Amino acid sequence: MSLSLHEQGLYFAHSLSELTGTQVAVYIEPTGVKAGGISTATDPYQIRTALVNLLRNGNCGRTGLICLSYVPGELDQGMFQMNSVTGGLFWATASQIYKASVASFVWTSSVVAYSEDARPWVTASASNRVVMANSWLRTNRLDGKLLHAPMVSTEVADMRGQLVREYTPPTVVEVPDFTGTPPGYRPTALSDAILMALAYAIVRVSWSEGAIKHDGHSTQAEEFGGHNIGCVMIDGTGKIFGWGLNLTAVGASLHGETMAILNHQRTNGGPLPAGTRIYTTLKPCYMCAGTIVTAAPDCTVIYGQDDRNITNSALDRRVNHCSNVMRPGETTGPALLDIQGRLSTTGSLATEAARGLMGDALEEFFKIGANIPPSRWEGDLWMQAMDLLSAISPFAKTLYGYYLAGLVAQSS
């Protein structure tokens, strides 16, 4: 019995991993290896594994299979759940070959039988696996091209120069350099309301920017892909240090939470700051959940709208002591869900009713700021939030001025 395609792929991945000195993922079709990715993570918190790099920027198809030189983690699992290929994901442990597949975003993995020809490789030590894979690949090619002695295949070496090594997300406005943090910061119902309203407000002002700058586009969300999803990140001292907006038209994996973490990791190594809380308008998908538990152990995610299609995610399973919960008393998210009329909202601001709700959320953000008593420390937090919103959109302060003017008019 000859080697199956996925067994050949595992040989290829392990050989290429030994050649490059790091983890590798390869996308394979019956006509050969079409794309490969290499890990560029410099610490265990970086969200740049070989599989993530391959699926995020590798231009691989969706009809083949993927083989790994390593055992996938939560980050890889979540990424594959949202960006799977029909042939499945394969990897080898010390004595078995595993296959994962995804149907309706649900991950299943199991041991798969291996051929007699592959048995010596599967049962060999890690170092002997490389020797055996190199030996087989010297005289065999996955693309089917014939070799005649004394010719030796260079297929693995040729792929080395084509590996996806890095992904650079779109540039976004940086968080202002806040010089201080709110004295006495601790999560409260009011601070939760401020930060959730800010997440919705970011979506709303970004949409306004698109409408103003790009005549003919009704929303920036339509231009960049769509979705009414934004998030903000705050550390344990009360300092806002990151934000993100869904940009899936630029890249299918650029969800709001992933964008926030990618941009933070441009200039910061290690885990996200201690005590991180992430406020997001929609419950994180499997990919974003895997991203969060990898980059931010012990963090808490607060979301505004449930997504009942997302069950048993890494956050639901409290991986790395992370958790996610819907904000108590939330109204905007459930209202958006009612408008859409299905289990979750991953759709754009396509209806006037949905856009109106986002406008209401922006007004709620302004209302909170106008009514915080001077004695409350949350006023300092709101000012941070307003500074970030103003950095994202120069129209934010103008809109707030209109809101305050309206209050004066109503009282006169």
Short mmCIF file of C-alpha atoms in Angstrom, two decimals, residues 175 178 233-235 239-243 264 272-273 276-277 384:
data_model
loop_
_atom_site.label_atom_id
_atom_site.label_comp_id
_atom_site.label_asym_id
_atom_site.label_seq_id
_atom_site.Cartn_x
_atom_site.Cartn_y
_atom_site.Cartn_z
CA VAL A 175 -4.56 54.64 20.87
CA PHE A 178 -2.81 58.43 27.98
CA MET A 233 -9.34 46.68 25.43
CA ILE A 234 -8.57 48.03 28.90
CA ASP A 235 -5.92 46.86 31.34
CA LYS A 239 -5.98 52.34 30.85
CA ILE A 240 -7.50 51.80 27.41
CA PHE A 241 -4.73 50.27 25.32
CA GLY A 242 -6.35 48.88 22.17
CA TRP A 243 -9.33 48.87 19.85
CA HIS A 264 -1.27 45.71 19.89
CA LEU A 272 -1.74 41.36 27.03
CA PRO A 273 -1.54 43.40 30.27
CA THR A 276 -7.28 42.87 30.63
CA ARG A 277 -10.98 43.24 29.88
CA GLN A 384 -10.12 58.52 27.94
#
